[in-house]
XYZ file of C-alpha atoms in Angstrom:
600
model
C -0.008 0.011 -0.009
C 1.364 3.406 -0.952
C 1.760 6.306 1.424
C -0.949 8.233 -0.347
C -3.318 5.285 0.052
C -2.647 5.137 3.775
C -3.259 8.841 4.292
C -6.243 9.382 2.070
C -9.587 10.380 3.575
C -12.635 8.072 3.492
C -13.250 6.722 0.008
C -16.036 7.950 -2.183
C -19.200 5.917 -1.534
C -20.015 3.249 -4.077
C -23.299 2.996 -5.930
C -24.652 0.672 -3.315
C -23.701 3.195 -0.663
C -25.467 5.935 -2.575
C -28.698 4.040 -2.663
C -28.831 4.094 1.118
C -28.738 7.854 1.413
C -30.227 10.747 -0.479
C -30.600 14.457 -0.024
C -33.683 16.052 1.391
C -36.502 17.257 -0.779
C -35.128 20.795 -0.520
C -32.085 21.806 1.465
C -33.480 25.262 2.254
C -36.678 24.046 3.992
C -37.165 24.965 7.596
C -34.157 27.279 7.918
C -36.433 29.767 9.613
C -37.209 27.230 12.363
C -40.729 26.331 11.265
C -41.676 23.771 13.847
C -44.353 22.215 11.644
C -41.825 20.936 9.107
C -40.591 17.423 9.844
C -37.451 15.948 8.326
C -38.102 15.788 4.634
C -38.398 12.685 2.542
C -36.608 11.603 -0.600
C -37.929 12.431 -4.030
C -35.475 10.486 -6.064
C -33.849 13.479 -7.577
C -30.332 12.701 -8.720
C -27.373 14.309 -7.162
C -26.482 16.344 -10.206
C -29.420 18.687 -9.791
C -28.783 19.679 -6.188
C -25.699 21.870 -6.260
C -27.402 25.155 -7.056
C -30.235 24.529 -4.660
C -27.863 23.547 -1.877
C -25.631 26.586 -2.454
C -28.696 28.851 -2.183
C -29.756 26.954 0.935
C -26.341 27.479 2.546
C -26.491 31.219 1.798
C -30.040 31.505 3.163
C -29.341 29.420 6.251
C -26.152 31.340 6.962
C -28.054 34.623 6.635
C -30.695 33.521 9.153
C -28.000 32.232 11.512
C -26.087 35.495 11.082
C -29.084 37.644 12.045
C -29.594 35.748 15.285
C -25.851 35.737 16.010
C -25.641 39.471 15.290
C -28.343 40.186 17.883
C -26.528 38.050 20.421
C -23.171 39.672 19.716
C -24.538 43.206 20.070
C -25.907 42.300 23.491
C -22.558 40.630 24.235
C -20.738 43.866 23.470
C -23.081 45.754 25.775
C -22.305 43.148 28.446
C -18.582 43.563 27.876
C -18.839 47.356 28.006
C -20.539 47.158 31.387
C -17.936 44.666 32.628
C -15.147 46.987 31.501
C -16.643 50.081 33.111
C -18.186 48.713 36.315
C -15.391 46.467 37.572
C -11.809 47.119 38.635
C -8.845 45.780 36.549
C -8.105 42.937 38.980
C -11.752 41.756 38.979
C -11.865 41.952 35.158
C -8.721 39.873 34.768
C -9.830 37.362 37.404
C -13.227 36.932 35.758
C -11.763 36.407 32.283
C -9.256 33.821 33.489
C -11.854 31.978 35.583
C -14.396 31.964 32.713
C -11.738 30.593 30.358
C -11.948 27.110 31.923
C -15.615 26.209 31.314
C -15.430 27.914 27.927
C -12.474 25.775 26.925
C -14.254 22.519 27.727
C -17.459 23.845 26.134
C -15.670 24.242 22.846
C -14.127 20.803 23.180
C -17.196 18.786 24.232
C -20.063 20.901 22.877
C -19.721 23.301 19.985
C -16.638 21.645 18.548
C -16.208 17.895 18.721
C -19.863 17.161 19.193
C -21.054 19.106 16.135
C -18.383 17.915 13.690
C -18.741 14.298 14.816
C -22.465 13.847 15.497
C -24.048 16.039 12.793
C -22.769 14.006 9.761
C -24.045 10.752 11.285
C -27.406 12.250 12.333
C -27.882 13.917 8.946
C -27.172 10.590 7.190
C -29.882 8.945 9.294
C -32.402 11.721 8.734
C -31.856 11.728 4.964
C -31.601 7.979 4.487
C -33.859 6.580 1.760
C -36.261 3.921 3.107
C -38.407 1.423 1.224
C -41.166 0.943 3.802
C -42.750 2.418 6.902
C -40.992 -0.237 8.960
C -37.580 0.794 7.636
C -38.431 4.443 8.273
C -39.381 3.678 11.874
C -36.122 1.765 12.403
C -34.165 4.702 11.041
C -35.945 7.123 13.383
C -35.260 4.731 16.310
C -31.550 4.692 15.339
C -31.518 8.504 15.314
C -33.092 8.592 18.789
C -30.595 6.012 20.103
C -27.773 8.207 18.824
C -29.238 11.355 20.440
C -29.916 9.603 23.771
C -26.501 7.920 23.911
C -24.543 11.068 23.189
C -26.658 12.993 25.726
C -25.911 10.415 28.413
C -22.198 10.504 27.609
C -21.968 14.318 27.632
C -23.924 14.675 30.872
C -21.719 12.121 32.584
C -18.477 13.707 31.383
C -19.406 17.316 32.135
C -20.728 16.483 35.599
C -17.585 14.546 36.482
C -15.327 17.290 35.131
C -17.217 19.945 37.111
C -16.784 18.054 40.380
C -13.083 17.412 39.794
C -12.466 21.026 38.785
C -14.119 22.392 41.912
C -11.892 20.118 44.078
C -8.614 20.894 42.350
C -9.247 24.478 41.263
C -6.408 25.961 43.342
C -3.774 23.968 41.514
C -5.367 24.495 38.099
C -5.383 28.301 38.425
C -1.840 28.316 39.847
C -0.521 26.571 36.741
C -2.561 28.796 34.395
C -1.379 32.183 35.674
C 1.962 31.543 37.388
C 3.522 34.644 35.803
C 4.818 37.369 38.101
C 2.565 40.051 36.540
C -0.511 38.149 37.751
C 0.573 36.557 41.019
C 2.145 39.749 42.361
C -1.264 41.484 42.676
C -2.558 40.825 46.266
C -5.739 38.738 46.404
C -6.029 38.341 42.641
C -5.200 34.630 42.601
C -7.612 33.815 45.451
C -10.389 35.788 43.741
C -9.781 33.900 40.484
C -10.140 30.547 42.281
C -13.406 31.584 43.933
C -14.965 32.776 40.656
C -13.783 29.722 38.743
C -15.429 27.384 41.304
C -18.733 29.195 40.873
C -18.694 29.344 37.075
C -17.403 25.913 36.171
C -20.940 24.482 36.411
C -21.669 26.559 33.298
C -19.925 23.768 31.370
C -22.854 21.362 31.955
C -25.463 23.878 30.832
C -23.654 25.200 27.747
C -22.733 21.699 26.584
C -26.419 20.781 26.696
C -27.179 23.919 24.675
C -24.576 22.946 22.044
C -25.996 19.428 21.951
C -29.553 20.693 21.343
C -28.247 23.130 18.739
C -26.545 20.285 16.884
C -29.858 18.409 16.699
C -31.730 21.457 15.444
C -29.031 22.221 12.880
C -29.281 18.665 11.579
C -33.020 19.274 11.134
C -32.202 22.513 9.259
C -33.605 24.659 12.085
C -31.033 27.394 12.608
C -32.857 30.506 13.857
C -33.739 29.677 17.466
C -30.326 28.245 18.318
C -28.711 31.404 16.950
C -30.946 33.674 19.050
C -30.727 31.668 22.303
C -27.386 33.172 23.450
C -29.151 36.525 23.858
C -30.653 35.074 27.048
C -27.168 34.564 28.447
C -26.175 38.151 27.675
C -29.360 39.540 29.130
C -28.678 37.690 32.393
C -25.137 39.125 32.641
C -26.247 42.641 31.727
C -28.819 42.464 34.498
C -26.182 41.236 36.921
C -23.835 44.100 36.033
C -26.613 46.594 36.777
C -27.459 44.926 40.103
C -23.843 44.537 41.161
C -23.452 48.277 41.827
C -25.688 47.887 44.880
C -24.006 44.767 46.319
C -20.863 44.465 48.397
C -19.420 41.555 46.360
C -20.216 42.490 42.737
C -17.825 39.903 41.315
C -19.874 37.049 42.880
C -23.065 38.426 41.304
C -21.350 38.459 37.934
C -20.159 34.879 38.377
C -23.588 33.565 39.376
C -25.179 35.369 36.405
C -23.086 33.084 34.176
C -24.932 30.065 35.622
C -28.320 31.752 35.313
C -27.627 32.808 31.739
C -26.458 29.324 30.762
C -29.670 27.832 32.130
C -31.879 30.276 30.215
C -29.903 29.820 26.982
C -30.364 26.059 27.135
C -33.996 26.036 28.336
C -35.235 28.098 25.397
C -34.348 25.264 23.005
C -36.116 22.502 24.917
C -39.664 23.014 23.513
C -38.334 22.790 19.928
C -36.414 19.603 20.710
C -39.479 18.001 22.329
C -41.763 19.001 19.449
C -39.341 17.585 16.893
C -39.474 14.245 18.738
C -35.810 14.139 19.703
C -35.835 14.821 23.427
C -32.951 12.617 24.637
C -33.447 9.672 26.924
C -30.853 9.293 29.686
C -29.766 5.643 29.494
C -26.605 3.627 29.465
C -28.376 0.635 27.878
C -30.261 0.493 24.538
C -32.300 -2.197 22.860
C -31.004 -3.052 19.392
C -32.610 -5.897 17.445
C -34.146 -7.212 20.622
C -30.899 -7.244 22.596
C -29.902 -4.760 25.308
C -26.401 -3.343 24.685
C -24.371 -0.550 26.364
C -24.485 2.741 24.541
C -20.866 2.531 23.386
C -21.735 -0.619 21.397
C -24.602 1.023 19.491
C -23.586 1.184 15.815
C -24.433 4.860 15.329
C -22.524 5.812 18.456
C -19.504 3.799 17.385
C -19.480 5.764 14.132
C -19.395 8.962 16.109
C -16.643 7.642 18.359
C -14.454 6.880 15.339
C -14.320 10.573 14.508
C -14.798 12.226 17.891
C -11.466 11.049 19.346
C -9.225 12.741 16.758
C -11.650 15.667 16.680
C -11.324 16.118 20.427
C -7.581 15.926 20.106
C -7.499 18.543 17.357
C -9.807 20.906 19.164
C -7.922 20.449 22.405
C -4.819 21.675 20.561
C -6.731 24.833 19.660
C -7.760 25.347 23.283
C -4.212 24.740 24.418
C -3.266 27.673 22.161
C -5.630 29.824 24.170
C -4.150 28.573 27.415
C -0.674 29.449 26.151
C -1.870 32.996 25.622
C -3.315 33.059 29.164
C 0.000 31.881 30.570
C 2.205 34.363 28.717
C -0.252 37.205 29.435
C 0.247 36.469 33.148
C 3.842 37.644 32.688
C 2.638 41.047 31.433
C 1.245 43.968 33.399
C -2.231 43.878 34.963
C -5.035 44.262 32.452
C -3.386 42.221 29.687
C -5.903 39.375 29.928
C -8.843 41.741 29.583
C -7.218 43.624 26.668
C -6.790 40.336 24.794
C -10.354 39.367 25.668
C -11.854 42.674 24.464
C -9.859 42.509 21.221
C -10.947 38.953 20.718
C -14.588 39.975 21.267
C -14.324 42.615 18.569
C -12.695 40.071 16.251
C -15.364 37.510 17.011
C -18.139 39.871 15.867
C -17.421 39.424 12.136
C -16.216 35.865 12.685
C -19.358 34.765 14.488
C -21.709 36.626 12.158
C -20.097 35.340 8.991
C -17.586 32.487 9.462
C -19.459 30.632 12.198
C -22.809 31.209 10.520
C -21.642 29.942 7.135
C -19.799 27.057 8.801
C -22.870 26.017 10.789
C -25.023 26.219 7.677
C -22.596 24.425 5.355
C -21.723 21.352 7.461
C -25.068 19.527 7.035
C -25.073 20.250 3.295
C -21.479 19.080 2.815
C -22.243 15.942 4.881
C -25.236 15.111 2.680
C -23.191 15.649 -0.489
C -20.387 13.435 0.756
C -22.908 10.770 1.889
C -24.217 10.452 -1.676
C -20.727 10.554 -3.206
C -21.154 13.872 -5.027
C -17.635 15.264 -4.708
C -18.074 17.838 -7.450
C -21.055 19.457 -5.722
C -19.245 19.274 -2.391
C -16.177 21.045 -3.768
C -18.374 23.604 -5.564
C -20.278 24.338 -2.354
C -17.058 24.719 -0.323
C -15.428 26.934 -2.943
C -18.507 29.085 -3.121
C -18.537 29.415 0.678
C -14.881 30.394 0.750
C -15.466 33.186 -1.767
C -18.524 34.290 0.180
C -16.630 34.472 3.464
C -13.735 36.358 1.864
C -16.157 38.895 0.453
C -17.281 39.851 3.962
C -14.083 39.064 5.935
C -11.827 41.400 3.913
C -13.827 44.616 4.515
C -14.262 43.577 8.160
C -10.494 43.256 8.572
C -9.787 46.584 6.800
C -12.447 48.369 8.824
C -11.181 46.958 12.137
C -7.638 48.014 11.365
C -8.550 51.551 10.286
C -11.047 52.123 13.122
C -9.538 50.085 15.950
C -9.122 52.956 18.402
C -12.574 54.539 17.720
C -14.199 51.129 18.097
C -12.434 50.546 21.434
C -13.319 53.994 22.759
C -16.996 53.706 21.801
C -17.390 50.158 23.128
C -15.356 50.227 26.351
C -13.936 53.622 27.357
C -15.303 55.141 30.569
C -15.245 54.869 34.399
C -12.912 51.980 35.323
C -11.715 51.491 31.728
C -9.202 54.324 31.153
C -7.695 55.827 28.016
C -4.502 53.774 28.328
C -6.662 50.640 28.518
C -8.400 51.647 25.301
C -5.095 52.341 23.567
C -3.634 48.956 24.535
C -6.786 47.150 23.395
C -6.923 48.976 20.047
C -3.339 47.923 19.293
C -4.253 44.285 19.862
C -7.338 44.701 17.595
C -5.124 45.975 14.799
C -2.880 42.934 15.124
C -5.801 40.556 15.196
C -7.394 42.178 12.126
C -4.402 41.241 10.014
C -5.111 37.561 10.593
C -8.895 37.779 10.300
C -8.953 36.531 6.707
C -6.816 33.515 7.628
C -9.010 32.601 10.602
C -12.299 32.986 8.704
C -11.311 30.884 5.692
C -9.727 28.211 7.953
C -13.009 27.761 9.795
C -14.863 27.232 6.540
C -12.271 24.941 4.971
C -12.177 22.701 8.059
C -15.863 21.858 7.550
C -14.897 20.021 4.345
C -12.847 17.539 6.352
C -15.361 17.196 9.165
C -18.224 16.532 6.726
C -16.489 13.421 5.350
C -15.563 12.120 8.780
C -11.907 13.017 8.470
C -11.060 14.548 11.816
C -7.574 13.085 12.236
C -5.958 15.372 9.653
C -7.199 18.641 11.217
C -5.967 17.198 14.517
C -2.505 16.608 13.067
C -2.487 20.103 11.636
C -3.502 21.342 15.072
C -0.394 19.848 16.644
C 1.863 21.667 14.180
C -0.154 24.854 14.680
C 0.239 24.585 18.463
C 3.997 24.288 18.170
C 4.085 27.352 15.877
C 1.851 29.274 18.286
C 4.016 28.355 21.314
C 7.235 29.458 19.610
C 5.845 32.746 18.347
C 4.044 33.457 21.661
C 7.281 33.106 23.564
C 9.326 35.085 21.095
C 6.628 37.703 20.589
C 6.013 38.278 24.283
C 9.730 38.549 25.035
C 10.302 40.995 22.147
C 7.171 43.045 21.695
C 5.075 42.351 24.756
C 1.294 42.240 24.334
C 1.330 42.992 20.619
C 3.833 40.232 20.047
C 1.714 37.746 21.959
C -1.348 38.712 19.831
C 0.682 38.385 16.597
C 1.405 34.690 17.314
C -2.153 33.843 16.209
C -1.505 35.231 12.746
C 1.399 32.863 12.023
C -0.417 29.809 13.435
C -3.600 30.572 11.474
C -1.627 30.957 8.269
C 0.077 27.589 8.718
C -3.320 25.999 9.491
C -4.897 27.396 6.340
C -2.119 26.324 3.972
C -1.992 22.742 5.275
C -5.789 22.307 5.062
C -5.982 23.805 1.584
C -3.180 21.606 0.149
C -4.620 18.416 1.661
C -8.187 19.072 0.459
C -6.966 19.740 -3.088
C -5.003 16.533 -3.096
C -7.623 14.254 -1.582
C -10.957 15.593 -2.796
C -10.406 17.974 -5.673
C -9.203 21.410 -6.606
C -11.105 24.242 -4.994
C -10.241 26.627 -7.782
C -7.712 28.778 -5.893
C -6.739 30.835 -8.990
C -10.356 31.945 -9.283
C -10.617 32.498 -5.514
C -7.497 34.669 -5.487
C -8.770 36.510 -8.550
C -11.963 37.301 -6.664
C -9.928 38.330 -3.638
C -7.987 40.784 -5.782
C -11.274 42.305 -6.977
C -12.480 42.455 -3.354
C -9.280 44.295 -2.530
C -10.096 46.993 -5.154
C -13.419 47.537 -3.413
C -11.533 47.432 -0.060
C -9.464 50.445 -1.144
C -12.733 52.403 -1.408
C -13.608 51.264 2.141
C -10.280 52.485 3.490
C -10.852 55.894 1.883
C -14.314 56.056 3.494
C -12.972 55.294 6.954
C -10.708 58.347 6.777
C -13.746 60.519 7.365
C -13.643 59.715 11.134
C -10.950 62.214 12.178
C -12.468 65.243 10.350
C -15.833 64.429 11.954
C -14.310 64.265 15.430
C -12.505 67.540 14.890
C -15.788 69.128 13.891
C -18.127 67.507 16.461
C -15.879 67.030 19.482
C -14.852 63.890 21.369
C -17.838 63.189 23.614
C -19.307 59.717 23.611
C -22.284 60.669 21.443
C -19.991 62.431 18.974
C -17.559 59.518 18.821
C -20.405 57.053 18.349
C -21.953 59.137 15.555
C -18.608 59.607 13.822
C -17.872 55.881 14.069
C -21.244 54.850 12.655
C -20.892 57.361 9.797
C -17.412 56.059 9.044
C -18.623 52.459 8.986
C -21.619 53.328 6.815
C -19.559 55.388 4.381
C -16.741 52.814 4.189
C -19.146 49.892 3.905
C -21.305 51.763 1.390
C -18.287 52.524 -0.799
C -17.181 48.869 -0.616
C -20.629 47.615 -1.691
C -20.904 50.270 -4.378
C -17.557 49.248 -5.831
C -18.565 45.554 -5.625
C -21.829 46.344 -7.424
C -19.970 48.350 -10.101
C -17.687 45.384 -10.728
C -20.678 43.022 -10.895
C -19.389 40.655 -8.228
C -21.559 37.567 -7.814
C -20.944 37.617 -4.061
C -22.507 41.061 -3.854
C -25.537 39.808 -5.750
C -25.931 36.824 -3.440
C -25.648 38.802 -0.238
C -26.289 42.543 -0.214
C -28.302 42.771 -3.426
C -30.558 39.879 -2.462
C -31.111 41.332 1.012
C -31.982 44.740 -0.447
C -34.368 43.166 -2.963
C -36.186 41.324 -0.194
C -36.300 44.454 1.947
C -37.798 46.496 -0.882
C -40.298 43.777 -1.679
C -41.347 43.627 1.978
C -41.735 47.437 2.090
C -43.904 47.381 -1.050
C -45.997 44.557 0.400
C -46.634 46.561 3.575
C -47.683 49.575 1.496
C -50.153 47.459 -0.525
C -51.627 45.996 2.676
C -52.189 49.450 4.086
C -54.099 50.467 0.986
């Protein structure tokens, strides 16, 4: 056997494999969360006629997901503004470090490994072609076994981890922030331990949310799961307001994390129940008349085959974050919160666009791979890459040009001083340089996850971790906080190149010459955006530097820059503009005309 044979991803399904799975009647159905729509049945349409429909479905689903995510992120920024202004630097740093732990395991067990490993298997079951009502019932039973088994496993793991973390939290925090810059502040370490013990239970709640979201995404119901995080942000905003009247405001903030996690998860439960996939907590399942432990259920074993390398790969990513926490502890007080605020600003475009497109594309790619349609799969992935670049490039340029105004409008005031805003804006500028790498990597990785290949992204993750460690150490020693932030650029670039080369070799060419050609045209439109952003300083000089004036000037700069970018894209006739902005404007105009007719 050759080396290439040993390292290739799962083989393309044979004809007999194809007969066992087929796409849904329409990939775009139920993206708005219509609870009355059940999983759709097969119509016998061949795979060749699905690519265009599926591409439109991905765009529509991503748009719906983006709207919900946008609402959540705006509330999240309000929450972060209140945290920045209402709490002292040591409380802010302690809270961020303490909250890092449950968030790390959440991304490992919930939003990461669970989604990329369970969704392809669940989608295959939901779209499987059946020849009789009996076969259909068996398929639904298999889907419910999968859901119940994974639920039982996740609940067991998260509960056990929470108990162990509470017991050993002192040692965990000591290893995380052993740098002199952190430990030299009196009482900061002890406060971090107390907050971490309170908030670690958030892991159980948020993992259940991610699990329910994965089920709804598999059913093509994206909207509610995207809106649910607003409940978490509302809980924390309320806590920040209440904390001003309480002697221990940091404890109120910590407990609001638990309350918010509960609300965020609870809002999805009615949809799960109505869809018929409320999980059963059980370690034993009846298969063909025989009771077997959940780890021997066939569908669960298929998930286990991919979840182990997926967990390993995602743990590498989380270790990268822990490396940043460690090196930031060597820097002056406030460094952890500066990195956090900059990351929150970066995550706004990433969550609205990259995560939304990624969440929408994974079920579609999984269905295309299941029926052996590599051409449609590659076409869908290439289209998504161009789409994400179209929105990521102007986001990166705008963040770089307006980093300081953004920081001042979002965070400046009370406990968050001007020097804090300046340090944060410098980190935002560094992060913006790598935004395009990060966004495209998140999309490209979905191609591997959809075909069950999680080991290669895991291997790439190891190399990325080594690169990140080296550049974090060198950057922190040489350039301080900005050097630490820059390490993510190099690691993201290595990640992107390795994924792109492997996908082209194993599945098919993504059409990089065309993608780079489009990127060059996006850059021409980006030049217009940069020119538009220059209006900020003249506006401030004219209006003054009060909060209202800064906010107005920032919004005008964003609108002018974004408007010039879209105008240039429209003038060049870019397809990506037609699929996003033009389609949105057409629907908005049609809705407005419909309202006018109804009034008459």
